Amino acid sequence: MTKSDATPEEDQPATTGGVPSVEEPWWRQWLGPGVAATIISALIIALVTVGVAGFNSLKGDMRDLKSDMRDLKSDMRDMGAMLGQQIEMLKLDTMASETRLRQDIKELRAGNRALNDKLDRLLESFLAART
């Protein structure tokens, strides 16, 4: 019988009890469906585990970020209230300063009038004394 007349089973190297024959390379056993499926399954499980861990970490970071944002909003509200109070205090101080300045200007005008009157009398008396 020639090789072309042989059945595919006859072309296969002989194996004894599931142990590969000496002619078969050592790495060929890794190409079997059972081993390949196990390796692929392990890789998929590892990828899913890493993905879940990354997602949980990301969820935690998002929670922390939301908490920080709430704290920042609260701080901004407090700062806004404080600035509003300071603006009101500045307005009151400005109004009080304006009132004091108006009073000082009134007093200066009254003093100028009195001084003008005295200077007018002095000038009149000087001119009267000269003639």
PDB file of C-alpha atoms in Angstrom:
ATOM      1  CA  MET A   1       0.000   0.000   0.000  1.00  0.00           C
ATOM      2  CA  THR A   2       1.269   3.443  -0.897  1.00  0.00           C
ATOM      3  CA  LYS A   3       0.920   6.477   1.258  1.00  0.00           C
ATOM      4  CA  SER A   4      -1.833   7.874  -0.916  1.00  0.00           C
ATOM      5  CA  ASP A   5      -3.920   4.695  -0.389  1.00  0.00           C
ATOM      6  CA  ALA A   6      -3.641   4.874   3.406  1.00  0.00           C
ATOM      7  CA  THR A   7      -6.458   6.244   5.561  1.00  0.00           C
ATOM      8  CA  PRO A   8      -5.820   9.385   7.627  1.00  0.00           C
ATOM      9  CA  GLU A   9      -5.645   7.324  10.813  1.00  0.00           C
ATOM     10  CA  GLU A  10      -2.795   5.299   9.394  1.00  0.00           C
ATOM     11  CA  ASP A  11      -0.817   8.425   8.517  1.00  0.00           C
ATOM     12  CA  GLN A  12      -0.952   9.582  12.155  1.00  0.00           C
ATOM     13  CA  PRO A  13       2.078   8.786  14.311  1.00  0.00           C
ATOM     14  CA  ALA A  14       1.475   6.132  16.870  1.00  0.00           C
ATOM     15  CA  THR A  15       0.763   7.264  20.419  1.00  0.00           C
ATOM     16  CA  THR A  16       0.751   5.185  23.526  1.00  0.00           C
ATOM     17  CA  GLY A  17      -1.812   5.840  26.224  1.00  0.00           C
ATOM     18  CA  GLY A  18      -2.366   9.541  25.489  1.00  0.00           C
ATOM     19  CA  VAL A  19       1.327  10.368  25.861  1.00  0.00           C
ATOM     20  CA  PRO A  20       2.693  12.047  22.764  1.00  0.00           C
ATOM     21  CA  SER A  21       5.192  10.092  20.778  1.00  0.00           C
ATOM     22  CA  VAL A  22       8.816  11.044  20.644  1.00  0.00           C
ATOM     23  CA  GLU A  23       8.416  12.361  17.117  1.00  0.00           C
ATOM     24  CA  GLU A  24       5.830  14.994  18.148  1.00  0.00           C
ATOM     25  CA  PRO A  25       7.360  18.325  19.363  1.00  0.00           C
ATOM     26  CA  TRP A  26       6.778  19.343  22.971  1.00  0.00           C
ATOM     27  CA  TRP A  27       4.864  22.521  22.105  1.00  0.00           C
ATOM     28  CA  ARG A  28       2.266  20.697  20.051  1.00  0.00           C
ATOM     29  CA  GLN A  29       0.492  19.531  23.203  1.00  0.00           C
ATOM     30  CA  TRP A  30      -0.262  23.219  23.959  1.00  0.00           C
ATOM     31  CA  LEU A  31      -2.236  23.465  20.752  1.00  0.00           C
ATOM     32  CA  GLY A  32      -4.847  21.018  21.983  1.00  0.00           C
ATOM     33  CA  PRO A  33      -8.382  22.354  22.429  1.00  0.00           C
ATOM     34  CA  GLY A  34      -8.513  21.627  26.164  1.00  0.00           C
ATOM     35  CA  VAL A  35      -5.324  23.493  26.991  1.00  0.00           C
ATOM     36  CA  ALA A  36      -6.049  26.361  24.601  1.00  0.00           C
ATOM     37  CA  ALA A  37      -9.560  26.779  26.009  1.00  0.00           C
ATOM     38  CA  THR A  38      -8.179  26.796  29.552  1.00  0.00           C
ATOM     39  CA  ILE A  39      -5.563  29.418  28.681  1.00  0.00           C
ATOM     40  CA  ILE A  40      -8.070  31.579  26.806  1.00  0.00           C
ATOM     41  CA  SER A  41     -10.551  31.279  29.691  1.00  0.00           C
ATOM     42  CA  ALA A  42      -7.866  32.265  32.203  1.00  0.00           C
ATOM     43  CA  LEU A  43      -6.917  35.270  30.075  1.00  0.00           C
ATOM     44  CA  ILE A  44     -10.548  36.352  29.736  1.00  0.00           C
ATOM     45  CA  ILE A  45     -11.100  35.976  33.492  1.00  0.00           C
ATOM     46  CA  ALA A  46      -7.935  38.005  34.165  1.00  0.00           C
ATOM     47  CA  LEU A  47      -9.059  40.749  31.778  1.00  0.00           C
ATOM     48  CA  VAL A  48     -12.533  40.877  33.303  1.00  0.00           C
ATOM     49  CA  THR A  49     -11.046  40.993  36.806  1.00  0.00           C
ATOM     50  CA  VAL A  50      -8.716  43.836  35.852  1.00  0.00           C
ATOM     51  CA  GLY A  51     -11.606  45.655  34.169  1.00  0.00           C
ATOM     52  CA  VAL A  52     -13.858  45.290  37.212  1.00  0.00           C
ATOM     53  CA  ALA A  53     -11.087  46.424  39.553  1.00  0.00           C
ATOM     54  CA  GLY A  54     -10.389  49.417  37.318  1.00  0.00           C
ATOM     55  CA  PHE A  55     -14.082  50.268  37.143  1.00  0.00           C
ATOM     56  CA  ASN A  56     -14.440  50.057  40.935  1.00  0.00           C
ATOM     57  CA  SER A  57     -11.392  52.275  41.334  1.00  0.00           C
ATOM     58  CA  LEU A  58     -12.872  54.739  38.875  1.00  0.00           C
ATOM     59  CA  LYS A  59     -16.189  54.653  40.756  1.00  0.00           C
ATOM     60  CA  GLY A  60     -14.356  55.460  43.989  1.00  0.00           C
ATOM     61  CA  ASP A  61     -12.520  58.320  42.321  1.00  0.00           C
ATOM     62  CA  MET A  62     -15.819  59.682  41.020  1.00  0.00           C
ATOM     63  CA  ARG A  63     -17.348  59.514  44.502  1.00  0.00           C
ATOM     64  CA  ASP A  64     -14.339  61.384  45.908  1.00  0.00           C
ATOM     65  CA  LEU A  65     -14.610  63.964  43.149  1.00  0.00           C
ATOM     66  CA  LYS A  66     -18.322  64.484  43.843  1.00  0.00           C
ATOM     67  CA  SER A  67     -17.563  64.927  47.536  1.00  0.00           C
ATOM     68  CA  ASP A  68     -14.837  67.441  46.733  1.00  0.00           C
ATOM     69  CA  MET A  69     -17.224  69.313  44.449  1.00  0.00           C
ATOM     70  CA  ARG A  70     -19.842  69.490  47.215  1.00  0.00           C
ATOM     71  CA  ASP A  71     -17.219  70.828  49.625  1.00  0.00           C
ATOM     72  CA  LEU A  72     -16.106  73.385  47.049  1.00  0.00           C
ATOM     73  CA  LYS A  73     -19.696  74.531  46.457  1.00  0.00           C
ATOM     74  CA  SER A  74     -20.207  74.901  50.188  1.00  0.00           C
ATOM     75  CA  ASP A  75     -16.968  76.873  50.527  1.00  0.00           C
ATOM     76  CA  MET A  76     -17.979  79.106  47.624  1.00  0.00           C
ATOM     77  CA  ARG A  77     -21.394  79.772  49.205  1.00  0.00           C
ATOM     78  CA  ASP A  78     -19.721  80.653  52.500  1.00  0.00           C
ATOM     79  CA  MET A  79     -17.237  82.912  50.731  1.00  0.00           C
ATOM     80  CA  GLY A  80     -20.054  84.601  48.811  1.00  0.00           C
ATOM     81  CA  ALA A  81     -21.956  85.284  52.036  1.00  0.00           C
ATOM     82  CA  MET A  82     -18.803  86.632  53.673  1.00  0.00           C
ATOM     83  CA  LEU A  83     -18.068  88.878  50.678  1.00  0.00           C
ATOM     84  CA  GLY A  84     -21.659  90.123  50.737  1.00  0.00           C
ATOM     85  CA  GLN A  85     -21.276  91.083  54.395  1.00  0.00           C
ATOM     86  CA  GLN A  86     -17.983  92.836  53.707  1.00  0.00           C
ATOM     87  CA  ILE A  87     -19.538  94.768  50.819  1.00  0.00           C
ATOM     88  CA  GLU A  88     -22.402  95.887  53.075  1.00  0.00           C
ATOM     89  CA  MET A  89     -19.903  96.975  55.738  1.00  0.00           C
ATOM     90  CA  LEU A  90     -17.938  98.934  53.123  1.00  0.00           C
ATOM     91  CA  LYS A  91     -21.142 100.611  51.928  1.00  0.00           C
ATOM     92  CA  LEU A  92     -21.995 101.638  55.492  1.00  0.00           C
ATOM     93  CA  ASP A  93     -18.442 102.902  56.069  1.00  0.00           C
ATOM     94  CA  THR A  94     -18.566 104.881  52.807  1.00  0.00           C
ATOM     95  CA  MET A  95     -21.894 106.441  53.730  1.00  0.00           C
ATOM     96  CA  ALA A  96     -20.583 107.359  57.189  1.00  0.00           C
ATOM     97  CA  SER A  97     -17.433 108.877  55.647  1.00  0.00           C
ATOM     98  CA  GLU A  98     -19.526 110.887  53.181  1.00  0.00           C
ATOM     99  CA  THR A  99     -21.682 112.168  56.032  1.00  0.00           C
ATOM    100  CA  ARG A 100     -18.598 113.218  58.029  1.00  0.00           C
ATOM    101  CA  LEU A 101     -17.088 114.904  54.957  1.00  0.00           C
ATOM    102  CA  ARG A 102     -20.318 116.820  54.277  1.00  0.00           C
ATOM    103  CA  GLN A 103     -20.381 117.976  57.887  1.00  0.00           C
ATOM    104  CA  ASP A 104     -16.711 119.029  57.691  1.00  0.00           C
ATOM    105  CA  ILE A 105     -17.401 120.939  54.436  1.00  0.00           C
ATOM    106  CA  LYS A 106     -20.350 122.742  56.103  1.00  0.00           C
ATOM    107  CA  GLU A 107     -18.123 123.707  59.026  1.00  0.00           C
ATOM    108  CA  LEU A 108     -15.378 124.935  56.662  1.00  0.00           C
ATOM    109  CA  ARG A 109     -17.891 127.018  54.695  1.00  0.00           C
ATOM    110  CA  ALA A 110     -19.195 128.550  57.916  1.00  0.00           C
ATOM    111  CA  GLY A 111     -15.616 129.289  58.992  1.00  0.00           C
ATOM    112  CA  ASN A 112     -14.833 130.837  55.598  1.00  0.00           C
ATOM    113  CA  ARG A 113     -17.910 133.084  55.833  1.00  0.00           C
ATOM    114  CA  ALA A 114     -16.897 134.226  59.284  1.00  0.00           C
ATOM    115  CA  LEU A 115     -13.345 134.909  58.086  1.00  0.00           C
ATOM    116  CA  ASN A 116     -14.643 136.777  55.023  1.00  0.00           C
ATOM    117  CA  ASP A 117     -16.807 138.939  57.286  1.00  0.00           C
ATOM    118  CA  LYS A 118     -13.828 139.734  59.531  1.00  0.00           C
ATOM    119  CA  LEU A 119     -11.615 140.511  56.513  1.00  0.00           C
ATOM    120  CA  ASP A 120     -14.328 142.764  55.052  1.00  0.00           C
ATOM    121  CA  ARG A 121     -14.591 144.706  58.358  1.00  0.00           C
ATOM    122  CA  LEU A 122     -10.791 144.953  58.592  1.00  0.00           C
ATOM    123  CA  LEU A 123     -10.573 146.249  55.026  1.00  0.00           C
ATOM    124  CA  GLU A 124     -13.363 148.758  55.668  1.00  0.00           C
ATOM    125  CA  SER A 125     -11.681 149.975  58.832  1.00  0.00           C
ATOM    126  CA  PHE A 126      -8.323 150.204  57.030  1.00  0.00           C
ATOM    127  CA  LEU A 127      -9.829 152.194  54.168  1.00  0.00           C
ATOM    128  CA  ALA A 128     -11.730 154.414  56.616  1.00  0.00           C
ATOM    129  CA  ALA A 129      -8.528 155.081  58.548  1.00  0.00           C
ATOM    130  CA  ARG A 130      -6.685 156.028  55.419  1.00  0.00           C
ATOM    131  CA  THR A 131      -9.082 158.665  54.263  1.00  0.00           C
TER     132      THR A 131
END
